[in-house]
PDB file of C-alpha atoms and ligand atoms in Angstrom:
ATOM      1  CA  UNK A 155      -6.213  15.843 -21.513  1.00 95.00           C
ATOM      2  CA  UNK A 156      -3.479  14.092 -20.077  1.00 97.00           C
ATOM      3  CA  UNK A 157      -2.925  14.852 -16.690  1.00 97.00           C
ATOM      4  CA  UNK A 158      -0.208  14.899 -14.047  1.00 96.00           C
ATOM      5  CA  UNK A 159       0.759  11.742 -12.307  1.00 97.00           C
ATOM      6  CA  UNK A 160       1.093  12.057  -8.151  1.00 97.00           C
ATOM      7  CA  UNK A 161       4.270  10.520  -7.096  1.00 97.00           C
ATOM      8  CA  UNK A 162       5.216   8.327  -4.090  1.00 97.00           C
ATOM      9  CA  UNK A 163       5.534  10.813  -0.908  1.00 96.00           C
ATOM     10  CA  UNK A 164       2.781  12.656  -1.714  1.00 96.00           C
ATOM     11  CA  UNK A 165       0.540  12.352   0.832  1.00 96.00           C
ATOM     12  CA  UNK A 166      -2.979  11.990  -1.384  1.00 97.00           C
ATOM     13  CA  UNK A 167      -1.506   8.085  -2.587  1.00 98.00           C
ATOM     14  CA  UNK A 168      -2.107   7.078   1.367  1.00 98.00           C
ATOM     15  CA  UNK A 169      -5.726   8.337   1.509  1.00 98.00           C
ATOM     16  CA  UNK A 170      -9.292   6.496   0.740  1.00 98.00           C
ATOM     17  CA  UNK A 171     -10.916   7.686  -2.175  1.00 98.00           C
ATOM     18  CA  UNK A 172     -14.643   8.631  -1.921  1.00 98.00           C
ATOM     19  CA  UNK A 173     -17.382   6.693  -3.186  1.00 98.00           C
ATOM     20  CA  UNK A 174     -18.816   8.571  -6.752  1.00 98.00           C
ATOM     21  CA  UNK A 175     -22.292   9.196  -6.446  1.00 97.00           C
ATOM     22  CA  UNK A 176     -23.315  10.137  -9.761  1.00 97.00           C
ATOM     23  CA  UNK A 177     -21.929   9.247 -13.327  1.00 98.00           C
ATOM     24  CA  UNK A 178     -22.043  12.838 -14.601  1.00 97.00           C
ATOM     25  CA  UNK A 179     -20.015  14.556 -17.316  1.00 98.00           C
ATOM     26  CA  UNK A 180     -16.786  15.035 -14.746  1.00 97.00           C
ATOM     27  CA  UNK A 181     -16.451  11.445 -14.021  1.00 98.00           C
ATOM     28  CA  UNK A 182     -16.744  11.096 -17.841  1.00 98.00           C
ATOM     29  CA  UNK A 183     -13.810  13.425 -18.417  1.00 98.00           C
ATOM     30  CA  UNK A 184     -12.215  12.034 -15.827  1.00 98.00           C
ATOM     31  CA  UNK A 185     -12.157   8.390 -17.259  1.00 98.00           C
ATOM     32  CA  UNK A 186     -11.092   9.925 -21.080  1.00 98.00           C
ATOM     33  CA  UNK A 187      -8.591  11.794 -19.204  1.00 98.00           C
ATOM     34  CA  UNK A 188      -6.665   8.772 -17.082  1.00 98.00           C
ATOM     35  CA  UNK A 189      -7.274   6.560 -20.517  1.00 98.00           C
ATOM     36  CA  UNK A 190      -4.855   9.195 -22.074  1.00 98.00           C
ATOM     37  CA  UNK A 191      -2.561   9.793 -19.203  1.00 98.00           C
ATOM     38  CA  UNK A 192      -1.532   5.742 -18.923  1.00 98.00           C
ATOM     39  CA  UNK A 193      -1.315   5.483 -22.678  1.00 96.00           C
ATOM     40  CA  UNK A 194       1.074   7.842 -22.868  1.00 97.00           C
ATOM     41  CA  UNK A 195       2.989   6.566 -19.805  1.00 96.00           C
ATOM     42  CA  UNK A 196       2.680   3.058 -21.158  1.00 95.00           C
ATOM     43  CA  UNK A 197       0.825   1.610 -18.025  1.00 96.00           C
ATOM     44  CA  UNK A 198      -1.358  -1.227 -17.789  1.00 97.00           C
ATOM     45  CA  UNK A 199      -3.950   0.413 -14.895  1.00 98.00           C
ATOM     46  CA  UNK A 200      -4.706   3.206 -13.486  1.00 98.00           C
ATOM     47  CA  UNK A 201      -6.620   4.853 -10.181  1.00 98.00           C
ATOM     48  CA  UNK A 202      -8.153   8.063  -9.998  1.00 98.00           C
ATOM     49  CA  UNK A 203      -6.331   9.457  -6.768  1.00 98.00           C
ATOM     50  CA  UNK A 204      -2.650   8.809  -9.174  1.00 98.00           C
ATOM     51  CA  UNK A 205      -4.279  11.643 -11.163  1.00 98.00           C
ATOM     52  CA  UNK A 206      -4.675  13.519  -7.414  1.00 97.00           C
ATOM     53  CA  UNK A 207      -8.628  13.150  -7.616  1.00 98.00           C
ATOM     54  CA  UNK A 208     -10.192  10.585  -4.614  1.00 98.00           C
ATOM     55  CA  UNK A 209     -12.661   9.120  -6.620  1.00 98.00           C
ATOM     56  CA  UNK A 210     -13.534   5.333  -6.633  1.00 98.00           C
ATOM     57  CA  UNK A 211     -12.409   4.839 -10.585  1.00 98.00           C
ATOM     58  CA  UNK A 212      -9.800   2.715 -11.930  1.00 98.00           C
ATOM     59  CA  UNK A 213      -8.998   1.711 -15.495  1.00 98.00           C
ATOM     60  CA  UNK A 214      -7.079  -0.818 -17.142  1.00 98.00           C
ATOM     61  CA  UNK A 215      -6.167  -0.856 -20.685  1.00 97.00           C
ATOM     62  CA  UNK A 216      -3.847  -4.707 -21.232  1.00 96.00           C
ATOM     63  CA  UNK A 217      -2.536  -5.269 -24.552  1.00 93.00           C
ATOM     64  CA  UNK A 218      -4.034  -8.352 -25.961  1.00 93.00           C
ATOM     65  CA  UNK A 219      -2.357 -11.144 -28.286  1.00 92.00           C
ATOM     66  CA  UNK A 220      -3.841 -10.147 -31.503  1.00 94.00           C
ATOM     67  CA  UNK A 221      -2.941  -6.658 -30.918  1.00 90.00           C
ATOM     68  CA  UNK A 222      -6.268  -5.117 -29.373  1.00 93.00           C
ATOM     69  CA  UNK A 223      -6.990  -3.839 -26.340  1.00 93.00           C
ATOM     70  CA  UNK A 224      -8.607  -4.929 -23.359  1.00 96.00           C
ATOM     71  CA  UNK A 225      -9.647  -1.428 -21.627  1.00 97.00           C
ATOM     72  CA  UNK A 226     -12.366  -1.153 -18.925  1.00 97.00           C
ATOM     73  CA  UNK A 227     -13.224   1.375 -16.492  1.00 98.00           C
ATOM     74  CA  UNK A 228     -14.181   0.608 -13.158  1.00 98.00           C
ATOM     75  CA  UNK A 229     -16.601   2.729 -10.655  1.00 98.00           C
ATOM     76  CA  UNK A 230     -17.035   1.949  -7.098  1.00 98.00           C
ATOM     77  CA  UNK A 231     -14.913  -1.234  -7.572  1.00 98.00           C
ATOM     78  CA  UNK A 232     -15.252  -3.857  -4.491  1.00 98.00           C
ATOM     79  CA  UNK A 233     -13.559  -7.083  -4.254  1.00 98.00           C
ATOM     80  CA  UNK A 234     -16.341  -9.634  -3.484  1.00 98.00           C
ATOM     81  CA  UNK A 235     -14.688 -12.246  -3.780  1.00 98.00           C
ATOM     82  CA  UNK A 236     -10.940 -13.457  -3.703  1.00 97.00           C
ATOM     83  CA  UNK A 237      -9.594 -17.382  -4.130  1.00 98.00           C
ATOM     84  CA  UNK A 238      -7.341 -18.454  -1.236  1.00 98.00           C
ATOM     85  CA  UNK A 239      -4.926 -19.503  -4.042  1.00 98.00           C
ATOM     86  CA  UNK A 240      -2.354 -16.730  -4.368  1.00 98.00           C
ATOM     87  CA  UNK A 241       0.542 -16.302  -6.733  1.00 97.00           C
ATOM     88  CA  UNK A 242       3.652 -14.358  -7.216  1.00 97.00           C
ATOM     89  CA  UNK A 243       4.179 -11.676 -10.001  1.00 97.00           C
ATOM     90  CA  UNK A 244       6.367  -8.521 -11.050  1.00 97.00           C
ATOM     91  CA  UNK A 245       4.482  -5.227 -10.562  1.00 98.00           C
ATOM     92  CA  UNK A 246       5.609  -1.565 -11.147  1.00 98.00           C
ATOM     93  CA  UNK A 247       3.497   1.364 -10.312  1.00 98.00           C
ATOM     94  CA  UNK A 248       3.570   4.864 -12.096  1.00 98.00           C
ATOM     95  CA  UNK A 249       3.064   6.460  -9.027  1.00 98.00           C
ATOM     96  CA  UNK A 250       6.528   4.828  -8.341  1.00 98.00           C
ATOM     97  CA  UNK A 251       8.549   5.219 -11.500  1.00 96.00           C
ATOM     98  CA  UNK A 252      11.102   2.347 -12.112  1.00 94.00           C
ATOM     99  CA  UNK A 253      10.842   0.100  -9.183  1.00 97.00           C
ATOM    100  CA  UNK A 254       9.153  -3.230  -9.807  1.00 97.00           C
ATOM    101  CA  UNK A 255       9.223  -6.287  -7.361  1.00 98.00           C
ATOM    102  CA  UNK A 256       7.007  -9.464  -7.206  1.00 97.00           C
ATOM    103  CA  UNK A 257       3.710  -8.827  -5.021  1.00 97.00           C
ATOM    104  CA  UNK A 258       1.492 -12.214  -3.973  1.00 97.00           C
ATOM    105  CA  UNK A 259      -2.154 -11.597  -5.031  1.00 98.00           C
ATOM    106  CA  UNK A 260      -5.139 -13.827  -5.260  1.00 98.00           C
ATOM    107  CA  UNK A 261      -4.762 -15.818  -8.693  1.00 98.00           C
ATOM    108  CA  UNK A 262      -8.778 -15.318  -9.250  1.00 98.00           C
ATOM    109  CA  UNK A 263     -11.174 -12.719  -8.043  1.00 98.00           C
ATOM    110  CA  UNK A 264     -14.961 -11.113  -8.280  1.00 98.00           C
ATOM    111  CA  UNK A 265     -15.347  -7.955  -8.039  1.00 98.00           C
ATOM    112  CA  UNK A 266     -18.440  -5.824  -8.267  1.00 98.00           C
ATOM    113  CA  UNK A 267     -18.515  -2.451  -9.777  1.00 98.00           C
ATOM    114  CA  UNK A 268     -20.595   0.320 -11.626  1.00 98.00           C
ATOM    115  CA  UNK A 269     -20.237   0.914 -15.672  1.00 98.00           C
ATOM    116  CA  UNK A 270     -19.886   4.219 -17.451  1.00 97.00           C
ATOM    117  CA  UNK A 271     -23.746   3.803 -18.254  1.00 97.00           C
ATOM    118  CA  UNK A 272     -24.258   3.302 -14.843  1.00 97.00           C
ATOM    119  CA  UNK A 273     -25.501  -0.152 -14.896  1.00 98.00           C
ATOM    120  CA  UNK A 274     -24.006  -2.748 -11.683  1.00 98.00           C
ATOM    121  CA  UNK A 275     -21.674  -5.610 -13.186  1.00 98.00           C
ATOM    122  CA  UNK A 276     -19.717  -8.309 -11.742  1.00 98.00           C
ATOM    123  CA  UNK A 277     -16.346  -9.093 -12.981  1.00 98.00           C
ATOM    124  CA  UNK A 278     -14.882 -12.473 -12.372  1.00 98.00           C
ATOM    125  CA  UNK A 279     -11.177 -11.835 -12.884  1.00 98.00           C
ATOM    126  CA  UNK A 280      -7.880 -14.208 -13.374  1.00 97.00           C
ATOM    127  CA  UNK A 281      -4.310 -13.978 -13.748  1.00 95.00           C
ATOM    128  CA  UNK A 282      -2.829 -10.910 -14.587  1.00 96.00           C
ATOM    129  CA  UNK A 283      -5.970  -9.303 -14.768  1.00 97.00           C
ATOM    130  CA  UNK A 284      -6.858 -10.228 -11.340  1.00 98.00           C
ATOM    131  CA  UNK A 285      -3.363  -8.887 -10.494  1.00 98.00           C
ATOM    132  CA  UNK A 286      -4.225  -5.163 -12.188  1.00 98.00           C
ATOM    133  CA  UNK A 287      -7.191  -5.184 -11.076  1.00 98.00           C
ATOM    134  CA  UNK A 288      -6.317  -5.744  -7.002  1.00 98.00           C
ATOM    135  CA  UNK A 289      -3.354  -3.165  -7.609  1.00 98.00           C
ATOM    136  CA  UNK A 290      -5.951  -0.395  -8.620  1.00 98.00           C
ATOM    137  CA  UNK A 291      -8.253  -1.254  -5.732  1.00 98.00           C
ATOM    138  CA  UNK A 292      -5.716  -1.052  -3.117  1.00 98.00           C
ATOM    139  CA  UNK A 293      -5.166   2.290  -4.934  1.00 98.00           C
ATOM    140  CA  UNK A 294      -8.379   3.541  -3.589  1.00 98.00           C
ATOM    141  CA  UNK A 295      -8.090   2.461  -0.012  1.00 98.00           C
ATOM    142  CA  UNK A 296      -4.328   4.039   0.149  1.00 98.00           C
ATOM    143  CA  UNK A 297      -2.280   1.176  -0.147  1.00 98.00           C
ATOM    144  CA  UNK A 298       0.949   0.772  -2.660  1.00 98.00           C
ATOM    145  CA  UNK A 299       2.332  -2.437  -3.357  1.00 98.00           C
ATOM    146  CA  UNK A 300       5.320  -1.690  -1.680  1.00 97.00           C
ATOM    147  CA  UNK A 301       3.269  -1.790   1.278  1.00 97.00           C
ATOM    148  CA  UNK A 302       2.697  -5.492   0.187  1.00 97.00           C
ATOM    149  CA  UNK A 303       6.216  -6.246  -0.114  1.00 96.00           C
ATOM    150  CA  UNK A 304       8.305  -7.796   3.035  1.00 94.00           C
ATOM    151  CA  UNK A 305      10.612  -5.993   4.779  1.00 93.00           C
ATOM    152  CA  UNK A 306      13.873  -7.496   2.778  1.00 94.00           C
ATOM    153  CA  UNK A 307      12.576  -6.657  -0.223  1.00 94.00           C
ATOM    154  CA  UNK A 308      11.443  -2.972   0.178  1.00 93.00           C
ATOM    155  CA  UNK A 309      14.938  -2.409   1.892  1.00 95.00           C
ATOM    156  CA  UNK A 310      16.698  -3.102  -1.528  1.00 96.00           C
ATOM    157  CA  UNK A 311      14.529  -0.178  -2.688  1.00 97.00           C
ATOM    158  CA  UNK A 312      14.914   2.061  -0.030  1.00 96.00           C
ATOM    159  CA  UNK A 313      17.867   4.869  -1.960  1.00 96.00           C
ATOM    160  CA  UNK A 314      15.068   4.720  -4.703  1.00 96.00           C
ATOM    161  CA  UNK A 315      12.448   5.576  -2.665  1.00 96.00           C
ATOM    162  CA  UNK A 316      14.071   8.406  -1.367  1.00 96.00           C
ATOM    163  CA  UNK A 317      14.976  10.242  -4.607  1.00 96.00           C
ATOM    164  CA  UNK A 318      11.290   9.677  -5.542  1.00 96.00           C
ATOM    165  CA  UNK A 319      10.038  10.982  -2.454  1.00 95.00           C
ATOM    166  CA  UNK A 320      11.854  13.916  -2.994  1.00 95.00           C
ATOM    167  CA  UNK A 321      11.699  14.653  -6.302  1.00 94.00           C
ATOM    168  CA  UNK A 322       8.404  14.423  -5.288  1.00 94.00           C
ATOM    169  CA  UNK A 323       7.858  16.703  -2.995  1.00 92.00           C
ATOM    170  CA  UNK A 324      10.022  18.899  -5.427  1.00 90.00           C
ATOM    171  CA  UNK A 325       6.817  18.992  -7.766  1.00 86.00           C
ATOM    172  CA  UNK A 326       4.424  19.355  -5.047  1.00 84.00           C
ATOM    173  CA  UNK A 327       6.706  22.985  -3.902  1.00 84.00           C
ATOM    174  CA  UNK A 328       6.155  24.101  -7.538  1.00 82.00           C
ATOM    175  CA  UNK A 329       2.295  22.917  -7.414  1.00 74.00           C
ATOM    176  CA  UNK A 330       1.680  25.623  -4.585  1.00 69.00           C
ATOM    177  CA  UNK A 331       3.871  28.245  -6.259  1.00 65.00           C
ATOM    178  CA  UNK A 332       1.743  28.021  -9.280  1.00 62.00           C
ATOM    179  CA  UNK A 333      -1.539  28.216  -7.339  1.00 62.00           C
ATOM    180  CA  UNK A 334      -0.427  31.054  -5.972  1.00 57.00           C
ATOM    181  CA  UNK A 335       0.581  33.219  -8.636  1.00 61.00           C
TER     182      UNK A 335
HETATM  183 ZN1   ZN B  52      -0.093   1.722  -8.955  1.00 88.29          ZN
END
């Protein structure tokens, strides 16, 4: 099921999401579910609080040379280790449609995390995997990569920002109203 995407001024994208405690059918769903909801909005990664749930799970699905895909889902994801060597790249967010700007991240990292079977793996991550990867876990401790950005460049986004925000908070009006009734 593909499920709505939470956009930038809604107040859920600045929280910590909670560590899962069990690998049950839900978290299953869950993982099927933001598979289908990037697909079909062409991204790269995804974190479970984009699809408003606070839940420790990311996913990235990267398009690989000979046409396959890379996917992997990630539970309880922790950085363990990050090089000192950083490097500069484009990122967009689709939690923040249409903006992109380049983010420093650490060119190589490990980071520990559970499998859908519920076995502990370690990931030792480079390049722009590294890069999705540290996007998605900054997803789960309430940080954006605009939040990353200096202050020059996130004033060049600042009109876009606003529409989003509102159009935003446009969706979240309706998401009460349809609770409601
Ligand atoms: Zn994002």
């Amino acid at each position: 099921m593909i499920r709505e995407i939470v956009w930038y001024g809604d107040e859920v994208l600045k929280q910590k999401s909670h560590t899962v405690e069990k690998i049950d059918a839900d978290i299953k769903e869950l993982i099927n579910d933001m598979f289908e909801t990037m697909y079909q909005n062409n991204g790269v990664g995804l974190a479970a609080v984009q699809v408003n749930v606070l839940k420790k799970v990311i996913i990235v699905g990267i398009p690989q040379e000979d046409e396959s895909m890379f996917e992997m889902a990630l539970i309880n994801p922790e950085i363990i280790y990050h090089s000192d060597e950083e490097c500069e790249g484009e990122e967009g967010c689709l939690s923040i449609p249409d903006i992109v700007d380049d983010v420093f991240r650490s060119t190589s990292i490990k980071v520990k995390y559970l499998d859908i079977d519920n076995n502990e793996q370690i990931l030792e991550a480079n390049d722009f995997l590294a890069r999705v990867i540290q996007h998605e876990i900054d997803h789960t401790n309430g940080i954006l990569f605009l939040d990353r950005l200096e202050s020059h460049q996130k004033r060049m986004h600042k009109k876009d920002l606003k529409f989003i925000k509102s159009e935003s908070l446009k969706r979240q009006n309706t998401k009460s109203v349809n609770e409601k009734y």
